[in-house]
Amino acid sequence: MAFREDEDTLGTVKVPKDAHYGPQTQRSILNFDICRKTDLMPMEVIKSLVLLKLCASKINKSKGRLAQKEQEAIESACEEVLMNKHNHEFPLVIWQTGSGTQTNMNVNEVISSVANTKLGKDKGSKAPVHPNDHVNCGQSSNDIIPSAINVAVVISCIEYLLPKVTYLRDSLKKKQGEFENFVKIGRTHLQDAVPMTFGQELSGYIDQIDQNLDYIRGHLAHISRLALGGTAVGTGLNSFTGFDVEVCTELTELVLSRWRKGTAFFEAFNEQFLISCSNKLEFSPAINKFAALAGHDALLVFSGMLQSLATAFLKMASDFTLLASGPRCGFSEIILPANEPGSSIMPGKVNPTQCESMSMVAVQVMGNHQSVAIGASRGILELNVFKPLIASNLIHSIKLLADSAHSFAQHCVLDMQVNETKMREYTERSLMLVTALSPKIGYEKSAQLAKWAEANGKSLREAVAEFKFISLEQYDEIVNPKEMTLGGE
């Protein structure tokens, strides 16, 4: 590989000749060779940095801080990065400086070099567009990195978390309608309880998802408040009054204008969903820049919401696993799609693989949340120095939940069937049907019937015939499993 000699404030560094990145990026590559194949800074954060720098360049030009030629070159370079033309130029891992300074300089160096090549200069040139003086104008790593993390989280949520989880929710809703009249026995403490419909059971999962979607949607406004303009410690030194407001306004319009066309920055799962969100977003400056640099409370709360969604997913996946257990020696109330052979030794075995996958995703998201919580607590004096860790775990959790929701809907929910025979058998055998008799004959007599039936291996109807607390005709009128699912006496 051919190298060029490049300089920064510490001296000379050998940089790959064909690279747009420069000496500060190269130093980070050499100094932090930690899990390079797996733990790169998420491209969502890189692209969000680029978006912010593009908007900042426009505002800086309008204030005379950037010449038109420089700004146009920066904008063109930013557009190329957003179009994925330079993804290989961002090789840094999250295990670097806790402020993310090296990633900020990686982006500054690449934009500067790409801009300068458009102006006829060599790769790695720092003139006429300089990485610090022009691309980073009015910014510090300490305010631009947390701003980029927030932007990345907001856009990721709207472009793929919300639509993919909504797709799962709608898939469950479809099956709820399909199975609304299938009566089954409910269970509490894993013991027989009173009847319900499978549609009612599915409605619980749907509402849990709906609640978590509402939490997330409602919280995006808090994450949309950016640290930009605080610069090094929150005072705004080397920026100017109004810079934060103008950049946020420019950023909002840039993002929404793209969404109005159904075009994503990261991933377009549902173009119509993007269009529907094109009037529901506004980036604004953080109310207190000192808190925005040193703490990440909004991100921590959001991470907790992701954990809450993961909890709902884990419950649903675990329940589906239990209800599908069998096929002959388990509950066997539902039939999940046979997607793969289940065993290398037991022929014909099929496992609930989508449920297991979703369960592992949920546990990983819970683990990610613990890392975010600890990282968010590391705001020493004026700066939190766990920013790359927080960013990586949040983006990871968003992607895991989004992809898992889509996979579970596609390969489990939509092709799920019920075993009506088993549901009816369990319902008819359940002694907890006696609950419907309690208002008529009282709790103690009802318990006496259930205990006798269980001890003697008899049905509840046979127990009624034995004790004669009511007639069999009355029993048949009162103990109607379908009617019992409607509530009341």
JSON list of C-alpha atoms in Angstrom, two decimals, residues 195-366:
[
{"chain": "A", "resi": 195, "resn": "PRO", "atom": "CA", "xyz": [-62.17, -18.84, 29.74]},
{"chain": "A", "resi": 196, "resn": "MET", "atom": "CA", "xyz": [-61.13, -16.13, 27.32]},
{"chain": "A", "resi": 197, "resn": "THR", "atom": "CA", "xyz": [-60.77, -15.90, 23.57]},
{"chain": "A", "resi": 198, "resn": "PHE", "atom": "CA", "xyz": [-57.46, -16.12, 21.81]},
{"chain": "A", "resi": 199, "resn": "GLY", "atom": "CA", "xyz": [-58.32, -12.77, 20.26]},
{"chain": "A", "resi": 200, "resn": "GLN", "atom": "CA", "xyz": [-58.50, -11.30, 23.76]},
{"chain": "A", "resi": 201, "resn": "GLU", "atom": "CA", "xyz": [-55.15, -12.81, 24.62]},
{"chain": "A", "resi": 202, "resn": "LEU", "atom": "CA", "xyz": [-53.59, -11.28, 21.49]},
{"chain": "A", "resi": 203, "resn": "SER", "atom": "CA", "xyz": [-55.13, -7.90, 22.35]},
{"chain": "A", "resi": 204, "resn": "GLY", "atom": "CA", "xyz": [-52.94, -7.76, 25.44]},
{"chain": "A", "resi": 205, "resn": "TYR", "atom": "CA", "xyz": [-49.77, -7.98, 23.38]},
{"chain": "A", "resi": 206, "resn": "ILE", "atom": "CA", "xyz": [-51.12, -5.39, 20.95]},
{"chain": "A", "resi": 207, "resn": "ASP", "atom": "CA", "xyz": [-51.85, -2.91, 23.72]},
{"chain": "A", "resi": 208, "resn": "GLN", "atom": "CA", "xyz": [-48.43, -3.39, 25.31]},
{"chain": "A", "resi": 209, "resn": "ILE", "atom": "CA", "xyz": [-46.85, -2.56, 21.96]},
{"chain": "A", "resi": 210, "resn": "ASP", "atom": "CA", "xyz": [-49.18, 0.41, 21.49]},
{"chain": "A", "resi": 211, "resn": "GLN", "atom": "CA", "xyz": [-48.24, 1.81, 24.89]},
{"chain": "A", "resi": 212, "resn": "ASN", "atom": "CA", "xyz": [-44.54, 1.50, 24.18]},
{"chain": "A", "resi": 213, "resn": "LEU", "atom": "CA", "xyz": [-44.91, 3.10, 20.75]},
{"chain": "A", "resi": 214, "resn": "ASP", "atom": "CA", "xyz": [-46.73, 6.01, 22.42]},
{"chain": "A", "resi": 215, "resn": "TYR", "atom": "CA", "xyz": [-43.91, 6.39, 24.96]},
{"chain": "A", "resi": 216, "resn": "ILE", "atom": "CA", "xyz": [-41.29, 6.48, 22.21]},
{"chain": "A", "resi": 217, "resn": "ARG", "atom": "CA", "xyz": [-43.20, 8.87, 19.94]},
{"chain": "A", "resi": 218, "resn": "GLY", "atom": "CA", "xyz": [-43.83, 11.23, 22.84]},
{"chain": "A", "resi": 219, "resn": "HIS", "atom": "CA", "xyz": [-40.18, 11.24, 23.87]},
{"chain": "A", "resi": 220, "resn": "LEU", "atom": "CA", "xyz": [-38.70, 12.07, 20.46]},
{"chain": "A", "resi": 221, "resn": "ALA", "atom": "CA", "xyz": [-39.33, 15.78, 21.11]},
{"chain": "A", "resi": 222, "resn": "HIS", "atom": "CA", "xyz": [-36.95, 15.62, 24.08]},
{"chain": "A", "resi": 223, "resn": "ILE", "atom": "CA", "xyz": [-34.25, 13.86, 22.06]},
{"chain": "A", "resi": 224, "resn": "SER", "atom": "CA", "xyz": [-34.69, 16.47, 19.30]},
{"chain": "A", "resi": 225, "resn": "ARG", "atom": "CA", "xyz": [-33.21, 19.14, 21.59]},
{"chain": "A", "resi": 226, "resn": "LEU", "atom": "CA", "xyz": [-29.58, 19.43, 20.55]},
{"chain": "A", "resi": 227, "resn": "ALA", "atom": "CA", "xyz": [-26.39, 20.44, 22.36]},
{"chain": "A", "resi": 228, "resn": "LEU", "atom": "CA", "xyz": [-25.21, 22.32, 19.25]},
{"chain": "A", "resi": 229, "resn": "GLY", "atom": "CA", "xyz": [-24.00, 25.83, 20.06]},
{"chain": "A", "resi": 230, "resn": "GLY", "atom": "CA", "xyz": [-22.58, 24.90, 23.44]},
{"chain": "A", "resi": 231, "resn": "THR", "atom": "CA", "xyz": [-19.12, 24.29, 21.89]},
{"chain": "A", "resi": 232, "resn": "ALA", "atom": "CA", "xyz": [-16.44, 23.20, 24.38]},
{"chain": "A", "resi": 233, "resn": "VAL", "atom": "CA", "xyz": [-18.07, 23.45, 27.82]},
{"chain": "A", "resi": 234, "resn": "GLY", "atom": "CA", "xyz": [-21.54, 24.85, 27.14]},
{"chain": "A", "resi": 235, "resn": "THR", "atom": "CA", "xyz": [-20.75, 28.58, 27.02]},
{"chain": "A", "resi": 236, "resn": "GLY", "atom": "CA", "xyz": [-20.81, 28.79, 23.22]},
{"chain": "A", "resi": 237, "resn": "LEU", "atom": "CA", "xyz": [-17.29, 30.18, 22.85]},
{"chain": "A", "resi": 238, "resn": "ASN", "atom": "CA", "xyz": [-16.27, 30.56, 19.15]},
{"chain": "A", "resi": 239, "resn": "SER", "atom": "CA", "xyz": [-19.86, 30.22, 18.01]},
{"chain": "A", "resi": 240, "resn": "PHE", "atom": "CA", "xyz": [-22.30, 33.12, 17.71]},
{"chain": "A", "resi": 241, "resn": "THR", "atom": "CA", "xyz": [-25.72, 34.00, 19.08]},
{"chain": "A", "resi": 242, "resn": "GLY", "atom": "CA", "xyz": [-28.45, 32.31, 17.09]},
{"chain": "A", "resi": 243, "resn": "PHE", "atom": "CA", "xyz": [-26.16, 29.76, 15.41]},
{"chain": "A", "resi": 244, "resn": "ASP", "atom": "CA", "xyz": [-27.87, 26.89, 17.25]},
{"chain": "A", "resi": 245, "resn": "VAL", "atom": "CA", "xyz": [-31.37, 28.05, 16.35]},
{"chain": "A", "resi": 246, "resn": "GLU", "atom": "CA", "xyz": [-30.56, 28.60, 12.68]},
{"chain": "A", "resi": 247, "resn": "VAL", "atom": "CA", "xyz": [-28.77, 25.26, 12.27]},
{"chain": "A", "resi": 248, "resn": "CYS", "atom": "CA", "xyz": [-31.67, 23.43, 13.95]},
{"chain": "A", "resi": 249, "resn": "THR", "atom": "CA", "xyz": [-34.16, 25.16, 11.66]},
{"chain": "A", "resi": 250, "resn": "GLU", "atom": "CA", "xyz": [-32.08, 24.28, 8.60]},
{"chain": "A", "resi": 251, "resn": "LEU", "atom": "CA", "xyz": [-31.70, 20.68, 9.79]},
{"chain": "A", "resi": 252, "resn": "THR", "atom": "CA", "xyz": [-35.42, 20.29, 10.39]},
{"chain": "A", "resi": 253, "resn": "GLU", "atom": "CA", "xyz": [-36.28, 21.50, 6.91]},
{"chain": "A", "resi": 254, "resn": "LEU", "atom": "CA", "xyz": [-33.59, 19.36, 5.30]},
{"chain": "A", "resi": 255, "resn": "VAL", "atom": "CA", "xyz": [-34.83, 16.18, 6.98]},
{"chain": "A", "resi": 256, "resn": "LEU", "atom": "CA", "xyz": [-38.52, 16.87, 6.43]},
{"chain": "A", "resi": 257, "resn": "SER", "atom": "CA", "xyz": [-38.07, 17.85, 2.80]},
{"chain": "A", "resi": 258, "resn": "ARG", "atom": "CA", "xyz": [-36.49, 14.47, 2.15]},
{"chain": "A", "resi": 259, "resn": "TRP", "atom": "CA", "xyz": [-39.18, 12.60, 4.06]},
{"chain": "A", "resi": 260, "resn": "ARG", "atom": "CA", "xyz": [-41.93, 14.40, 2.14]},
{"chain": "A", "resi": 261, "resn": "LYS", "atom": "CA", "xyz": [-40.61, 12.60, -0.92]},
{"chain": "A", "resi": 262, "resn": "GLY", "atom": "CA", "xyz": [-40.62, 9.27, 0.93]},
{"chain": "A", "resi": 263, "resn": "THR", "atom": "CA", "xyz": [-36.81, 9.18, 0.86]},
{"chain": "A", "resi": 264, "resn": "ALA", "atom": "CA", "xyz": [-34.82, 7.97, 3.87]},
{"chain": "A", "resi": 265, "resn": "PHE", "atom": "CA", "xyz": [-31.41, 8.97, 5.16]},
{"chain": "A", "resi": 266, "resn": "PHE", "atom": "CA", "xyz": [-30.66, 5.53, 6.61]},
{"chain": "A", "resi": 267, "resn": "GLU", "atom": "CA", "xyz": [-33.32, 2.98, 5.60]},
{"chain": "A", "resi": 268, "resn": "ALA", "atom": "CA", "xyz": [-36.78, 3.43, 4.05]},
{"chain": "A", "resi": 269, "resn": "PHE", "atom": "CA", "xyz": [-38.88, 0.57, 5.41]},
{"chain": "A", "resi": 270, "resn": "ASN", "atom": "CA", "xyz": [-42.19, 2.27, 4.66]},
{"chain": "A", "resi": 271, "resn": "GLU", "atom": "CA", "xyz": [-42.22, 5.31, 2.37]},
{"chain": "A", "resi": 272, "resn": "GLN", "atom": "CA", "xyz": [-45.78, 6.27, 3.30]},
{"chain": "A", "resi": 273, "resn": "PHE", "atom": "CA", "xyz": [-44.84, 6.19, 6.98]},
{"chain": "A", "resi": 274, "resn": "LEU", "atom": "CA", "xyz": [-42.04, 8.68, 6.28]},
{"chain": "A", "resi": 275, "resn": "ILE", "atom": "CA", "xyz": [-44.40, 10.96, 4.42]},
{"chain": "A", "resi": 276, "resn": "SER", "atom": "CA", "xyz": [-46.86, 10.81, 7.33]},
{"chain": "A", "resi": 277, "resn": "CYS", "atom": "CA", "xyz": [-44.08, 11.92, 9.70]},
{"chain": "A", "resi": 278, "resn": "SER", "atom": "CA", "xyz": [-42.96, 14.83, 7.53]},
{"chain": "A", "resi": 279, "resn": "ASN", "atom": "CA", "xyz": [-44.78, 17.40, 9.67]},
{"chain": "A", "resi": 280, "resn": "LYS", "atom": "CA", "xyz": [-44.11, 15.88, 13.08]},
{"chain": "A", "resi": 281, "resn": "LEU", "atom": "CA", "xyz": [-40.48, 16.71, 13.76]},
{"chain": "A", "resi": 282, "resn": "GLU", "atom": "CA", "xyz": [-38.66, 19.80, 14.92]},
{"chain": "A", "resi": 283, "resn": "PHE", "atom": "CA", "xyz": [-35.05, 19.99, 16.05]},
{"chain": "A", "resi": 284, "resn": "SER", "atom": "CA", "xyz": [-34.34, 22.76, 18.55]},
{"chain": "A", "resi": 285, "resn": "PRO", "atom": "CA", "xyz": [-31.46, 23.88, 20.80]},
{"chain": "A", "resi": 286, "resn": "ALA", "atom": "CA", "xyz": [-31.14, 22.24, 24.19]},
{"chain": "A", "resi": 287, "resn": "ILE", "atom": "CA", "xyz": [-32.61, 24.36, 26.96]},
{"chain": "A", "resi": 288, "resn": "ASN", "atom": "CA", "xyz": [-29.39, 24.12, 28.98]},
{"chain": "A", "resi": 289, "resn": "LYS", "atom": "CA", "xyz": [-26.18, 23.44, 27.06]},
{"chain": "A", "resi": 290, "resn": "PHE", "atom": "CA", "xyz": [-24.21, 22.54, 30.17]},
{"chain": "A", "resi": 291, "resn": "ALA", "atom": "CA", "xyz": [-26.60, 19.67, 30.91]},
{"chain": "A", "resi": 292, "resn": "ALA", "atom": "CA", "xyz": [-26.62, 18.67, 27.24]},
{"chain": "A", "resi": 293, "resn": "LEU", "atom": "CA", "xyz": [-22.83, 18.22, 27.20]},
{"chain": "A", "resi": 294, "resn": "ALA", "atom": "CA", "xyz": [-22.38, 16.63, 30.62]},
{"chain": "A", "resi": 295, "resn": "GLY", "atom": "CA", "xyz": [-25.52, 14.51, 30.84]},
{"chain": "A", "resi": 296, "resn": "HIS", "atom": "CA", "xyz": [-27.59, 12.40, 28.48]},
{"chain": "A", "resi": 297, "resn": "ASP", "atom": "CA", "xyz": [-30.80, 12.06, 30.46]},
{"chain": "A", "resi": 298, "resn": "ALA", "atom": "CA", "xyz": [-33.10, 12.13, 27.42]},
{"chain": "A", "resi": 299, "resn": "LEU", "atom": "CA", "xyz": [-31.14, 9.29, 25.82]},
{"chain": "A", "resi": 300, "resn": "LEU", "atom": "CA", "xyz": [-31.14, 7.31, 29.06]},
{"chain": "A", "resi": 301, "resn": "VAL", "atom": "CA", "xyz": [-34.91, 7.65, 29.39]},
{"chain": "A", "resi": 302, "resn": "PHE", "atom": "CA", "xyz": [-35.26, 6.61, 25.76]},
{"chain": "A", "resi": 303, "resn": "SER", "atom": "CA", "xyz": [-33.05, 3.58, 26.37]},
{"chain": "A", "resi": 304, "resn": "GLY", "atom": "CA", "xyz": [-35.40, 2.65, 29.20]},
{"chain": "A", "resi": 305, "resn": "MET", "atom": "CA", "xyz": [-38.28, 2.84, 26.74]},
{"chain": "A", "resi": 306, "resn": "LEU", "atom": "CA", "xyz": [-36.46, 0.48, 24.42]},
{"chain": "A", "resi": 307, "resn": "GLN", "atom": "CA", "xyz": [-36.00, -1.86, 27.38]},
{"chain": "A", "resi": 308, "resn": "SER", "atom": "CA", "xyz": [-39.73, -1.61, 28.10]},
{"chain": "A", "resi": 309, "resn": "LEU", "atom": "CA", "xyz": [-40.52, -2.56, 24.49]},
{"chain": "A", "resi": 310, "resn": "ALA", "atom": "CA", "xyz": [-38.03, -5.42, 24.76]},
{"chain": "A", "resi": 311, "resn": "THR", "atom": "CA", "xyz": [-39.82, -6.58, 27.91]},
{"chain": "A", "resi": 312, "resn": "ALA", "atom": "CA", "xyz": [-43.11, -6.70, 26.00]},
{"chain": "A", "resi": 313, "resn": "PHE", "atom": "CA", "xyz": [-41.43, -8.63, 23.19]},
{"chain": "A", "resi": 314, "resn": "LEU", "atom": "CA", "xyz": [-39.91, -11.12, 25.63]},
{"chain": "A", "resi": 315, "resn": "LYS", "atom": "CA", "xyz": [-43.25, -11.78, 27.29]},
{"chain": "A", "resi": 316, "resn": "MET", "atom": "CA", "xyz": [-44.99, -12.30, 23.95]},
{"chain": "A", "resi": 317, "resn": "ALA", "atom": "CA", "xyz": [-42.27, -14.57, 22.58]},
{"chain": "A", "resi": 318, "resn": "SER", "atom": "CA", "xyz": [-42.21, -16.60, 25.81]},
{"chain": "A", "resi": 319, "resn": "ASP", "atom": "CA", "xyz": [-45.99, -16.97, 25.79]},
{"chain": "A", "resi": 320, "resn": "PHE", "atom": "CA", "xyz": [-46.05, -18.08, 22.16]},
{"chain": "A", "resi": 321, "resn": "THR", "atom": "CA", "xyz": [-43.36, -20.65, 22.95]},
{"chain": "A", "resi": 322, "resn": "LEU", "atom": "CA", "xyz": [-45.43, -22.05, 25.81]},
{"chain": "A", "resi": 323, "resn": "LEU", "atom": "CA", "xyz": [-48.72, -22.05, 23.91]},
{"chain": "A", "resi": 324, "resn": "ALA", "atom": "CA", "xyz": [-47.06, -23.83, 20.97]},
{"chain": "A", "resi": 325, "resn": "SER", "atom": "CA", "xyz": [-45.31, -26.44, 23.12]},
{"chain": "A", "resi": 326, "resn": "GLY", "atom": "CA", "xyz": [-45.88, -30.01, 22.04]},
{"chain": "A", "resi": 327, "resn": "PRO", "atom": "CA", "xyz": [-47.11, -31.05, 19.61]},
{"chain": "A", "resi": 328, "resn": "ARG", "atom": "CA", "xyz": [-48.35, -34.00, 21.69]},
{"chain": "A", "resi": 329, "resn": "CYS", "atom": "CA", "xyz": [-47.00, -33.48, 25.19]},
{"chain": "A", "resi": 330, "resn": "GLY", "atom": "CA", "xyz": [-47.33, -29.73, 25.65]},
{"chain": "A", "resi": 331, "resn": "PHE", "atom": "CA", "xyz": [-50.01, -27.04, 25.51]},
{"chain": "A", "resi": 332, "resn": "SER", "atom": "CA", "xyz": [-50.27, -27.28, 21.72]},
{"chain": "A", "resi": 333, "resn": "GLU", "atom": "CA", "xyz": [-52.91, -24.53, 21.58]},
{"chain": "A", "resi": 334, "resn": "ILE", "atom": "CA", "xyz": [-51.28, -22.67, 18.72]},
{"chain": "A", "resi": 335, "resn": "ILE", "atom": "CA", "xyz": [-49.33, -23.92, 15.72]},
{"chain": "A", "resi": 336, "resn": "LEU", "atom": "CA", "xyz": [-46.32, -21.87, 14.68]},
{"chain": "A", "resi": 337, "resn": "PRO", "atom": "CA", "xyz": [-44.85, -22.03, 11.17]},
{"chain": "A", "resi": 338, "resn": "ALA", "atom": "CA", "xyz": [-42.30, -24.79, 10.60]},
{"chain": "A", "resi": 339, "resn": "ASN", "atom": "CA", "xyz": [-39.48, -22.62, 9.27]},
{"chain": "A", "resi": 340, "resn": "GLU", "atom": "CA", "xyz": [-36.51, -24.99, 9.75]},
{"chain": "A", "resi": 341, "resn": "PRO", "atom": "CA", "xyz": [-35.74, -28.52, 10.94]},
{"chain": "A", "resi": 342, "resn": "GLY", "atom": "CA", "xyz": [-35.35, -28.31, 14.70]},
{"chain": "A", "resi": 343, "resn": "SER", "atom": "CA", "xyz": [-32.86, -30.98, 15.62]},
{"chain": "A", "resi": 344, "resn": "SER", "atom": "CA", "xyz": [-29.74, -32.66, 14.30]},
{"chain": "A", "resi": 345, "resn": "ILE", "atom": "CA", "xyz": [-30.63, -35.87, 16.15]},
{"chain": "A", "resi": 346, "resn": "MET", "atom": "CA", "xyz": [-34.43, -35.97, 16.56]},
{"chain": "A", "resi": 347, "resn": "PRO", "atom": "CA", "xyz": [-36.12, -36.40, 13.15]},
{"chain": "A", "resi": 348, "resn": "GLY", "atom": "CA", "xyz": [-39.27, -34.37, 12.54]},
{"chain": "A", "resi": 349, "resn": "LYS", "atom": "CA", "xyz": [-38.72, -31.97, 15.44]},
{"chain": "A", "resi": 350, "resn": "VAL", "atom": "CA", "xyz": [-39.62, -28.32, 14.82]},
{"chain": "A", "resi": 351, "resn": "ASN", "atom": "CA", "xyz": [-38.69, -25.53, 17.22]},
{"chain": "A", "resi": 352, "resn": "PRO", "atom": "CA", "xyz": [-40.17, -22.06, 17.94]},
{"chain": "A", "resi": 353, "resn": "THR", "atom": "CA", "xyz": [-37.11, -20.36, 16.46]},
{"chain": "A", "resi": 354, "resn": "GLN", "atom": "CA", "xyz": [-38.62, -16.92, 15.89]},
{"chain": "A", "resi": 355, "resn": "CYS", "atom": "CA", "xyz": [-39.68, -16.82, 19.54]},
{"chain": "A", "resi": 356, "resn": "GLU", "atom": "CA", "xyz": [-36.19, -17.77, 20.66]},
{"chain": "A", "resi": 357, "resn": "SER", "atom": "CA", "xyz": [-34.62, -15.19, 18.38]},
{"chain": "A", "resi": 358, "resn": "MET", "atom": "CA", "xyz": [-36.89, -12.44, 19.68]},
{"chain": "A", "resi": 359, "resn": "SER", "atom": "CA", "xyz": [-36.19, -13.49, 23.27]},
{"chain": "A", "resi": 360, "resn": "MET", "atom": "CA", "xyz": [-32.43, -13.20, 22.75]},
{"chain": "A", "resi": 361, "resn": "VAL", "atom": "CA", "xyz": [-32.90, -9.80, 21.10]},
{"chain": "A", "resi": 362, "resn": "ALA", "atom": "CA", "xyz": [-34.90, -8.63, 24.10]},
{"chain": "A", "resi": 363, "resn": "VAL", "atom": "CA", "xyz": [-32.22, -9.77, 26.54]},
{"chain": "A", "resi": 364, "resn": "GLN", "atom": "CA", "xyz": [-29.51, -8.05, 24.49]},
{"chain": "A", "resi": 365, "resn": "VAL", "atom": "CA", "xyz": [-31.49, -4.79, 24.50]},
{"chain": "A", "resi": 366, "resn": "MET", "atom": "CA", "xyz": [-31.80, -5.05, 28.28]}
]
